[in-house]
Amino acid sequence: MDILTRTAAKLANGRIEEPRALNRIARVTVVVPCYNYGRYLRQCVESVTLNQPGVDVEVIIVDDRSTDDSAYMARSIQDADKRVHLIAHKQNKGHIATYNDGLEAATGEFVLLLSADDLVTPGALTRAAEFLAAEPSVGLVYGNAIHFHGELPESRIAGGSWIVWPGVDWLRIRCRSGFNTITSPEAVMRTAVLREIGNYRADLPHAGDFEMWLRTSAVSDIGFLAGVDQAYYRHHATNMNKQDFGSGTALGQLIDLKQRWQSFEAVFSGVGSGLEEGPQLLELARSTIARQVLERINYAHAKGWRDFPTTEFEALAREIHHSPASTRAGKVLAKRRHDGTGRLPAHALWPAWAVRWRLEEWCRRWRRGQIGV
């Protein structure tokens, strides 16, 4: 067990455990949502049906009315392997409905949602099943995901250790950082916990995974497989199911920040409403996301980006925080924006309804391709 693992666990109040082998056969369902990824599908499925000793694998491919050969490939794989089942949508439903259709059909004790263009590493399902079987309090276990282009790089599949965080501690870390640390293909859930908290939310299409992990930590402990690699996350020109939504653009950042905040709101008004620390954690998340919104504006000002949608970002900061101008980032922004007369620009004083209308109109125009950022 390396010093980095021990240090990470100590800093995050995690408990370190030594891996223990399965003493029974565990059933793991792998849901594979697919839209126009026929060229990747066979490799994806083989990564979960081969080199996963000690687990009984069920694969559910959900084809969302692909226009390529995905459905044909899925049927071919299904015909050759009785562990594989196909759900073929008669019409395109979008990624959230596709995820949920597959998850609802899962019969395994544990479940993994694996995009058709991603893969798991050899033994990944075995390691996750061993962890979840040995630690009944853990509802989600994840590890490292290797990001790659082209050929698969080597992966670490031997050794490693376990870290178990009390769910509220893991949730507190997320409230403090505001970021999602799990890409998705490396995350295996206990199906009973999934049934308890419910499926993906249709109203949070851009932060669905993040909100799911937050919900899970509100009702169960969280596990991490340290020192090994659990999955491959593929980068390519058509990452359609990854739902990146232009995160490198100002609009993408705005959507990302807004939906991360909405994820915290949803969790603490739902399954996390009974947590003793719930109100304090929500306020921590509020401060974190509001600060990140204002920091984006400050960064844009420092870079001299004149086309940056400052008004829309300020509106989001006011929506999240009761007094964003009183925060450190807000004071920095005010200093940068000061016009020399003691007043801030007029639009900084617009009523919330006017700013919201402008933001919604801006988003509508962006979707129609009339503007770009």
CSV table of C-alpha atoms in Angstrom, one decimal:
chain,number,residue,atom,x,y,z
A,1,MET,CA,0.0,0.0,0.0
A,2,ASP,CA,1.7,3.2,-1.1
A,3,ILE,CA,2.1,6.4,0.8
A,4,LEU,CA,-0.1,8.3,-1.7
A,5,THR,CA,-3.0,6.0,-1.0
A,6,ARG,CA,-2.6,6.4,2.8
A,7,THR,CA,-2.3,10.2,2.5
A,8,ALA,CA,-5.4,10.4,0.3
A,9,ALA,CA,-7.5,8.4,2.7
A,10,LYS,CA,-6.2,10.3,5.7
A,11,LEU,CA,-7.0,13.7,4.1
A,12,ALA,CA,-10.5,12.6,3.1
A,13,ASN,CA,-11.2,10.7,6.4
A,14,GLY,CA,-11.3,7.4,4.4
A,15,ARG,CA,-10.8,4.0,5.9
A,16,ILE,CA,-8.2,1.8,4.1
A,17,GLU,CA,-8.9,-1.9,3.7
A,18,GLU,CA,-6.9,-4.8,2.1
A,19,PRO,CA,-8.7,-6.4,-0.9
A,20,ARG,CA,-10.5,-9.7,-0.2
A,21,ALA,CA,-11.4,-12.3,-2.7
A,22,LEU,CA,-15.0,-13.2,-3.5
A,23,ASN,CA,-16.3,-16.3,-1.7
A,24,ARG,CA,-19.3,-16.6,-4.1
A,25,ILE,CA,-20.3,-15.8,-7.7
A,26,ALA,CA,-21.7,-12.3,-8.0
A,27,ARG,CA,-24.0,-11.2,-10.8
A,28,VAL,CA,-23.1,-7.9,-12.4
A,29,THR,CA,-25.3,-6.2,-15.0
A,30,VAL,CA,-23.6,-4.0,-17.5
A,31,VAL,CA,-25.9,-1.6,-19.3
A,32,VAL,CA,-24.5,-0.4,-22.6
A,33,PRO,CA,-26.3,2.6,-24.1
A,34,CYS,CA,-25.6,3.0,-27.8
A,35,TYR,CA,-26.3,5.6,-30.4
A,36,ASN,CA,-24.3,5.3,-33.7
A,37,TYR,CA,-21.4,3.6,-32.0
A,38,GLY,CA,-21.6,0.3,-33.8
A,39,ARG,CA,-17.9,0.4,-34.7
A,40,TYR,CA,-17.0,0.3,-31.0
A,41,LEU,CA,-19.8,-2.0,-29.7
A,42,ARG,CA,-18.1,-5.4,-30.0
A,43,GLN,CA,-14.9,-4.3,-28.3
A,44,CYS,CA,-16.9,-2.7,-25.5
A,45,VAL,CA,-19.0,-5.8,-24.9
A,46,GLU,CA,-15.9,-8.1,-25.0
A,47,SER,CA,-14.2,-6.0,-22.3
A,48,VAL,CA,-17.0,-7.1,-19.9
A,49,THR,CA,-17.6,-10.6,-21.1
A,50,LEU,CA,-13.9,-11.7,-21.3
A,51,ASN,CA,-11.3,-11.6,-18.5
A,52,GLN,CA,-13.7,-10.9,-15.7
A,53,PRO,CA,-13.3,-14.1,-13.5
A,54,GLY,CA,-15.6,-14.9,-10.6
A,55,VAL,CA,-18.6,-12.9,-11.8
A,56,ASP,CA,-21.8,-13.8,-13.7
A,57,VAL,CA,-22.1,-11.0,-16.3
A,58,GLU,CA,-25.4,-9.8,-17.8
A,59,VAL,CA,-25.1,-7.3,-20.7
A,60,ILE,CA,-28.0,-5.1,-21.7
A,61,ILE,CA,-27.4,-3.1,-24.9
A,62,VAL,CA,-29.9,-0.3,-25.4
A,63,ASP,CA,-29.8,1.0,-28.9
A,64,ASP,CA,-31.4,4.4,-29.2
A,65,ARG,CA,-32.6,4.1,-32.8
A,66,SER,CA,-29.1,4.4,-34.2
A,67,THR,CA,-28.8,5.3,-37.9
A,68,ASP,CA,-25.6,3.3,-38.4
A,69,ASP,CA,-25.1,-0.5,-38.0
A,70,SER,CA,-25.4,-0.5,-34.2
A,71,ALA,CA,-28.6,-2.5,-34.1
A,72,TYR,CA,-27.2,-5.1,-36.5
A,73,MET,CA,-24.0,-5.4,-34.5
A,74,ALA,CA,-26.0,-5.7,-31.2
A,75,ARG,CA,-28.1,-8.5,-32.6
A,76,SER,CA,-25.1,-10.3,-33.9
A,77,ILE,CA,-23.4,-10.1,-30.5
A,78,GLN,CA,-26.7,-11.2,-28.8
A,79,ASP,CA,-27.0,-14.2,-31.1
A,80,ALA,CA,-23.5,-15.3,-30.3
A,81,ASP,CA,-23.7,-14.9,-26.5
A,82,LYS,CA,-26.8,-15.7,-24.4
A,83,ARG,CA,-25.6,-13.3,-21.6
A,84,VAL,CA,-26.2,-10.4,-24.0
A,85,HIS,CA,-29.7,-8.8,-24.4
A,86,LEU,CA,-30.8,-6.0,-26.7
A,87,ILE,CA,-33.4,-3.3,-26.1
A,88,ALA,CA,-34.0,-1.6,-29.4
A,89,HIS,CA,-35.8,1.7,-29.3
A,90,LYS,CA,-38.4,2.3,-32.0
A,91,GLN,CA,-37.7,6.0,-31.8
A,92,ASN,CA,-34.8,8.0,-30.5
A,93,LYS,CA,-35.4,8.9,-26.8
A,94,GLY,CA,-32.2,10.6,-25.9
A,95,HIS,CA,-29.5,9.6,-23.5
A,96,ILE,CA,-31.3,9.9,-20.1
A,97,ALA,CA,-34.2,7.7,-21.2
A,98,THR,CA,-31.8,5.2,-22.8
A,99,TYR,CA,-29.8,5.0,-19.5
A,100,ASN,CA,-33.0,4.4,-17.5
A,101,ASP,CA,-34.5,1.8,-19.8
A,102,GLY,CA,-31.3,-0.3,-19.4
A,103,LEU,CA,-31.0,0.2,-15.6
A,104,GLU,CA,-34.6,-0.7,-15.1
A,105,ALA,CA,-34.0,-4.0,-16.9
A,106,ALA,CA,-30.9,-4.9,-14.8
A,107,THR,CA,-31.2,-8.1,-12.7
A,108,GLY,CA,-27.7,-8.2,-11.3
A,109,GLU,CA,-26.7,-7.6,-7.7
A,110,PHE,CA,-24.4,-4.9,-9.0
A,111,VAL,CA,-24.7,-2.6,-12.0
A,112,LEU,CA,-22.4,-0.6,-14.3
A,113,LEU,CA,-23.5,1.9,-17.0
A,114,LEU,CA,-20.9,1.7,-19.7
A,115,SER,CA,-21.1,3.8,-22.9
A,116,ALA,CA,-20.6,1.8,-26.1
A,117,ASP,CA,-17.4,3.6,-26.9
A,118,ASP,CA,-15.8,2.9,-23.5
A,119,LEU,CA,-14.4,-0.2,-22.0
A,120,VAL,CA,-13.5,-1.8,-18.7
A,121,THR,CA,-10.1,-3.2,-17.8
A,122,PRO,CA,-9.4,-6.9,-17.3
A,123,GLY,CA,-10.7,-7.9,-13.8
A,124,ALA,CA,-12.5,-4.6,-13.2
A,125,LEU,CA,-15.9,-6.1,-12.6
A,126,THR,CA,-14.3,-8.7,-10.3
A,127,ARG,CA,-12.5,-6.1,-8.2
A,128,ALA,CA,-15.6,-4.0,-7.9
A,129,ALA,CA,-17.8,-7.0,-7.0
A,130,GLU,CA,-15.2,-8.1,-4.4
A,131,PHE,CA,-15.3,-4.7,-2.8
A,132,LEU,CA,-19.1,-4.4,-2.8
A,133,ALA,CA,-19.6,-7.9,-1.5
A,134,ALA,CA,-17.2,-7.3,1.4
A,135,GLU,CA,-18.4,-3.9,2.3
A,136,PRO,CA,-22.3,-3.9,2.6
A,137,SER,CA,-22.4,-0.2,3.5
A,138,VAL,CA,-20.8,0.8,0.2
A,139,GLY,CA,-23.3,1.7,-2.5
A,140,LEU,CA,-20.8,2.9,-5.1
A,141,VAL,CA,-17.3,1.9,-5.9
A,142,TYR,CA,-15.1,3.6,-8.5
A,143,GLY,CA,-11.4,3.7,-9.5
A,144,ASN,CA,-9.2,5.3,-12.0
A,145,ALA,CA,-10.3,5.7,-15.6
A,146,ILE,CA,-7.7,5.9,-18.4
A,147,HIS,CA,-8.4,8.6,-21.0
A,148,PHE,CA,-7.2,7.6,-24.4
A,149,HIS,CA,-7.2,8.1,-28.1
A,150,GLY,CA,-6.7,5.3,-30.6
A,151,GLU,CA,-5.0,2.2,-29.3
A,152,LEU,CA,-5.6,1.0,-25.7
A,153,PRO,CA,-2.8,1.8,-23.4
A,154,GLU,CA,-1.5,-0.6,-20.7
A,155,SER,CA,-3.5,-0.7,-17.5
A,156,ARG,CA,-2.7,-1.5,-13.9
A,157,ILE,CA,-4.7,-4.5,-12.9
A,158,ALA,CA,-2.8,-6.1,-10.0
A,159,GLY,CA,-2.5,-5.1,-6.3
A,160,GLY,CA,-4.1,-2.0,-5.1
A,161,SER,CA,-6.1,-1.3,-2.0
A,162,TRP,CA,-9.5,-0.2,-0.9
A,163,ILE,CA,-10.6,3.1,0.6
A,164,VAL,CA,-14.0,3.5,2.2
A,165,TRP,CA,-15.5,6.9,2.9
A,166,PRO,CA,-18.5,7.5,5.0
A,167,GLY,CA,-21.0,8.8,2.5
A,168,VAL,CA,-21.5,12.2,4.2
A,169,ASP,CA,-17.7,12.7,4.2
A,170,TRP,CA,-17.5,12.0,0.5
A,171,LEU,CA,-20.5,14.4,0.0
A,172,ARG,CA,-18.7,17.1,2.0
A,173,ILE,CA,-15.7,16.8,-0.2
A,174,ARG,CA,-17.9,17.3,-3.3
A,175,CYS,CA,-19.6,20.3,-1.7
A,176,ARG,CA,-16.2,21.9,-1.0
A,177,SER,CA,-14.8,21.2,-4.5
A,178,GLY,CA,-17.9,21.5,-6.5
A,179,PHE,CA,-16.6,19.1,-9.2
A,180,ASN,CA,-17.4,15.6,-10.4
A,181,THR,CA,-14.4,13.3,-10.1
A,182,ILE,CA,-16.0,10.2,-11.7
A,183,THR,CA,-16.2,10.0,-15.5
A,184,SER,CA,-18.7,7.1,-15.4
A,185,PRO,CA,-17.3,3.8,-16.9
A,186,GLU,CA,-15.3,3.2,-13.7
A,187,ALA,CA,-18.3,3.4,-11.4
A,188,VAL,CA,-20.2,0.2,-10.3
A,189,MET,CA,-23.3,0.6,-8.1
A,190,ARG,CA,-25.1,-1.7,-5.7
A,191,THR,CA,-28.4,-2.3,-7.5
A,192,ALA,CA,-30.4,-2.2,-4.3
A,193,VAL,CA,-29.1,1.4,-3.7
A,194,LEU,CA,-30.0,2.4,-7.2
A,195,ARG,CA,-33.5,1.1,-6.7
A,196,GLU,CA,-33.7,3.1,-3.4
A,197,ILE,CA,-32.6,6.4,-4.9
A,198,GLY,CA,-34.1,6.1,-8.3
A,199,ASN,CA,-32.8,6.5,-11.9
A,200,TYR,CA,-31.3,9.4,-13.7
A,201,ARG,CA,-33.2,12.6,-13.6
A,202,ALA,CA,-34.6,13.9,-17.0
A,203,ASP,CA,-34.3,17.5,-15.8
A,204,LEU,CA,-30.5,17.4,-15.3
A,205,PRO,CA,-29.3,16.1,-18.7
A,206,HIS,CA,-25.9,17.8,-18.4
A,207,ALA,CA,-25.0,16.7,-14.8
A,208,GLY,CA,-26.9,13.4,-14.6
A,209,ASP,CA,-23.9,11.3,-13.4
A,210,PHE,CA,-22.8,13.9,-10.9
A,211,GLU,CA,-26.2,14.2,-9.3
A,212,MET,CA,-26.5,10.3,-9.2
A,213,TRP,CA,-23.2,10.0,-7.3
A,214,LEU,CA,-24.3,12.8,-4.9
A,215,ARG,CA,-27.5,11.0,-4.3
A,216,THR,CA,-25.7,7.7,-3.7
A,217,SER,CA,-23.4,9.3,-1.1
A,218,ALA,CA,-26.4,10.7,0.8
A,219,VAL,CA,-27.7,7.1,1.5
A,220,SER,CA,-24.5,4.9,1.5
A,221,ASP,CA,-20.8,4.9,1.9
A,222,ILE,CA,-18.5,5.3,-1.1
A,223,GLY,CA,-15.6,3.1,-2.1
A,224,PHE,CA,-12.5,3.7,-4.1
A,225,LEU,CA,-10.1,1.2,-5.7
A,226,ALA,CA,-6.7,2.7,-5.3
A,227,GLY,CA,-3.6,1.7,-7.3
A,228,VAL,CA,-5.5,0.0,-10.2
A,229,ASP,CA,-7.2,1.1,-13.3
A,230,GLN,CA,-10.9,0.2,-13.7
A,231,ALA,CA,-11.9,1.6,-17.1
A,232,TYR,CA,-11.0,3.2,-20.4
A,233,TYR,CA,-12.6,6.5,-21.4
A,234,ARG,CA,-12.4,7.0,-25.1
A,235,HIS,CA,-11.9,10.4,-26.7
A,236,HIS,CA,-12.8,10.8,-30.4
A,237,ALA,CA,-14.4,13.2,-32.8
A,238,THR,CA,-18.0,12.1,-32.1
A,239,ASN,CA,-18.3,11.7,-28.4
A,240,MET,CA,-22.1,11.9,-28.6
A,241,ASN,CA,-23.1,10.0,-25.5
A,242,LYS,CA,-20.5,11.7,-23.3
A,243,GLN,CA,-22.6,14.9,-23.3
A,244,ASP,CA,-19.7,17.3,-23.1
A,245,PHE,CA,-22.0,20.1,-24.3
A,246,GLY,CA,-19.2,22.4,-25.2
A,247,SER,CA,-17.6,22.6,-21.8
A,248,GLY,CA,-14.7,24.5,-23.2
A,249,THR,CA,-17.0,27.4,-24.3
A,250,ALA,CA,-18.5,30.1,-22.2
A,251,LEU,CA,-22.0,28.7,-22.8
A,252,GLY,CA,-20.8,25.2,-21.9
A,253,GLN,CA,-19.3,26.4,-18.7
A,254,LEU,CA,-22.4,28.3,-17.8
A,255,ILE,CA,-24.6,25.2,-18.4
A,256,ASP,CA,-22.2,23.1,-16.4
A,257,LEU,CA,-22.1,25.4,-13.4
A,258,LYS,CA,-25.9,25.8,-13.4
A,259,GLN,CA,-26.6,22.1,-13.5
A,260,ARG,CA,-23.9,21.3,-10.9
A,261,TRP,CA,-25.7,23.7,-8.5
A,262,GLN,CA,-29.1,22.3,-9.4
A,263,SER,CA,-27.6,18.8,-8.6
A,264,PHE,CA,-26.8,19.9,-5.1
A,265,GLU,CA,-30.2,21.5,-4.7
A,266,ALA,CA,-31.9,18.3,-5.9
A,267,VAL,CA,-30.0,16.1,-3.5
A,268,PHE,CA,-30.5,18.2,-0.4
A,269,SER,CA,-34.2,18.7,-1.1
A,270,GLY,CA,-34.6,14.9,-1.8
A,271,VAL,CA,-32.8,11.9,-0.4
A,272,GLY,CA,-30.3,14.1,1.5
A,273,SER,CA,-32.9,16.2,3.2
A,274,GLY,CA,-32.7,14.1,6.3
A,275,LEU,CA,-29.0,14.5,6.8
A,276,GLU,CA,-28.0,16.2,10.0
A,277,GLU,CA,-25.4,18.3,8.2
A,278,GLY,CA,-27.6,18.8,5.2
A,279,PRO,CA,-28.3,22.6,5.6
A,280,GLN,CA,-24.6,23.3,6.3
A,281,LEU,CA,-23.4,21.2,3.3
A,282,LEU,CA,-25.9,22.9,1.0
A,283,GLU,CA,-24.5,26.3,2.1
A,284,LEU,CA,-21.0,25.1,1.5
A,285,ALA,CA,-22.0,24.0,-2.0
A,286,ARG,CA,-23.7,27.3,-2.6
A,287,SER,CA,-20.6,29.2,-1.7
A,288,THR,CA,-18.4,26.9,-3.8
A,289,ILE,CA,-20.4,27.1,-7.0
A,290,ALA,CA,-21.1,30.9,-6.7
A,291,ARG,CA,-17.4,31.5,-6.3
A,292,GLN,CA,-16.6,29.4,-9.3
A,293,VAL,CA,-19.1,31.4,-11.4
A,294,LEU,CA,-17.5,34.7,-10.3
A,295,GLU,CA,-14.0,33.3,-10.9
A,296,ARG,CA,-14.9,32.6,-14.5
A,297,ILE,CA,-15.9,36.2,-14.9
A,298,ASN,CA,-12.7,37.4,-13.3
A,299,TYR,CA,-10.6,35.2,-15.5
A,300,ALA,CA,-12.4,36.4,-18.6
A,301,HIS,CA,-11.7,40.0,-17.5
A,302,ALA,CA,-8.1,39.3,-16.9
A,303,LYS,CA,-7.8,37.8,-20.3
A,304,GLY,CA,-9.6,40.7,-22.0
A,305,TRP,CA,-12.4,38.6,-23.5
A,306,ARG,CA,-14.8,41.3,-24.6
A,307,ASP,CA,-17.4,38.8,-25.9
A,308,PHE,CA,-17.7,36.8,-22.6
A,309,PRO,CA,-21.3,36.7,-21.5
A,310,THR,CA,-20.6,38.4,-18.1
A,311,THR,CA,-24.2,39.4,-17.6
A,312,GLU,CA,-25.4,35.8,-17.8
A,313,PHE,CA,-22.8,34.6,-15.4
A,314,GLU,CA,-23.6,37.4,-12.9
A,315,ALA,CA,-27.2,36.4,-13.1
A,316,LEU,CA,-26.4,32.8,-12.2
A,317,ALA,CA,-24.2,34.0,-9.3
A,318,ARG,CA,-27.1,36.0,-7.9
A,319,GLU,CA,-29.5,33.0,-8.5
A,320,ILE,CA,-27.2,30.8,-6.4
A,321,HIS,CA,-25.9,33.2,-3.7
A,322,HIS,CA,-27.9,35.8,-1.8
A,323,SER,CA,-25.0,38.3,-1.8
A,324,PRO,CA,-22.4,37.3,-4.4
A,325,ALA,CA,-20.9,40.8,-4.3
A,326,SER,CA,-19.9,40.3,-0.6
A,327,THR,CA,-17.7,37.3,-1.4
A,328,ARG,CA,-14.0,37.6,-2.1
A,329,ALA,CA,-14.5,36.8,-5.8
A,330,GLY,CA,-17.3,39.2,-5.9
A,331,LYS,CA,-15.2,42.0,-4.5
A,332,VAL,CA,-12.4,41.3,-7.0
A,333,LEU,CA,-15.0,41.5,-9.8
A,334,ALA,CA,-16.3,44.8,-8.5
A,335,LYS,CA,-12.8,46.2,-8.3
A,336,ARG,CA,-12.2,45.1,-11.9
A,337,ARG,CA,-15.5,46.5,-13.2
A,338,HIS,CA,-15.4,49.8,-11.4
A,339,ASP,CA,-15.8,52.6,-13.9
A,340,GLY,CA,-14.0,55.2,-11.8
A,341,THR,CA,-17.1,57.1,-10.6
A,342,GLY,CA,-18.0,54.8,-7.8
A,343,ARG,CA,-20.7,53.0,-9.7
A,344,LEU,CA,-20.9,49.6,-11.3
A,345,PRO,CA,-22.2,49.2,-14.9
A,346,ALA,CA,-25.9,49.7,-15.2
A,347,HIS,CA,-26.6,46.0,-16.2
A,348,ALA,CA,-25.2,44.9,-12.9
A,349,LEU,CA,-28.3,46.5,-11.3
A,350,TRP,CA,-30.8,44.9,-13.6
A,351,PRO,CA,-33.7,43.1,-11.9
A,352,ALA,CA,-33.4,39.3,-11.8
A,353,TRP,CA,-36.3,38.7,-14.2
A,354,ALA,CA,-34.7,40.9,-16.9
A,355,VAL,CA,-31.4,39.1,-16.6
A,356,ARG,CA,-33.1,35.7,-16.7
A,357,TRP,CA,-35.0,36.7,-19.8
A,358,ARG,CA,-31.8,37.8,-21.5
A,359,LEU,CA,-30.0,34.5,-20.5
A,360,GLU,CA,-32.9,32.4,-21.8
A,361,GLU,CA,-33.0,34.4,-25.1
A,362,TRP,CA,-29.2,34.0,-25.5
A,363,CYS,CA,-29.4,30.2,-25.0
A,364,ARG,CA,-32.3,30.0,-27.5
A,365,ARG,CA,-30.2,31.9,-30.1
A,366,TRP,CA,-27.2,29.8,-29.4
A,367,ARG,CA,-29.2,26.6,-30.0
A,368,ARG,CA,-30.4,28.0,-33.3
A,369,GLY,CA,-26.8,28.7,-34.3
A,370,GLN,CA,-27.4,32.4,-34.5
A,371,ILE,CA,-24.5,33.2,-32.1
A,372,GLY,CA,-21.4,31.4,-30.9
A,373,VAL,CA,-19.0,31.9,-28.0
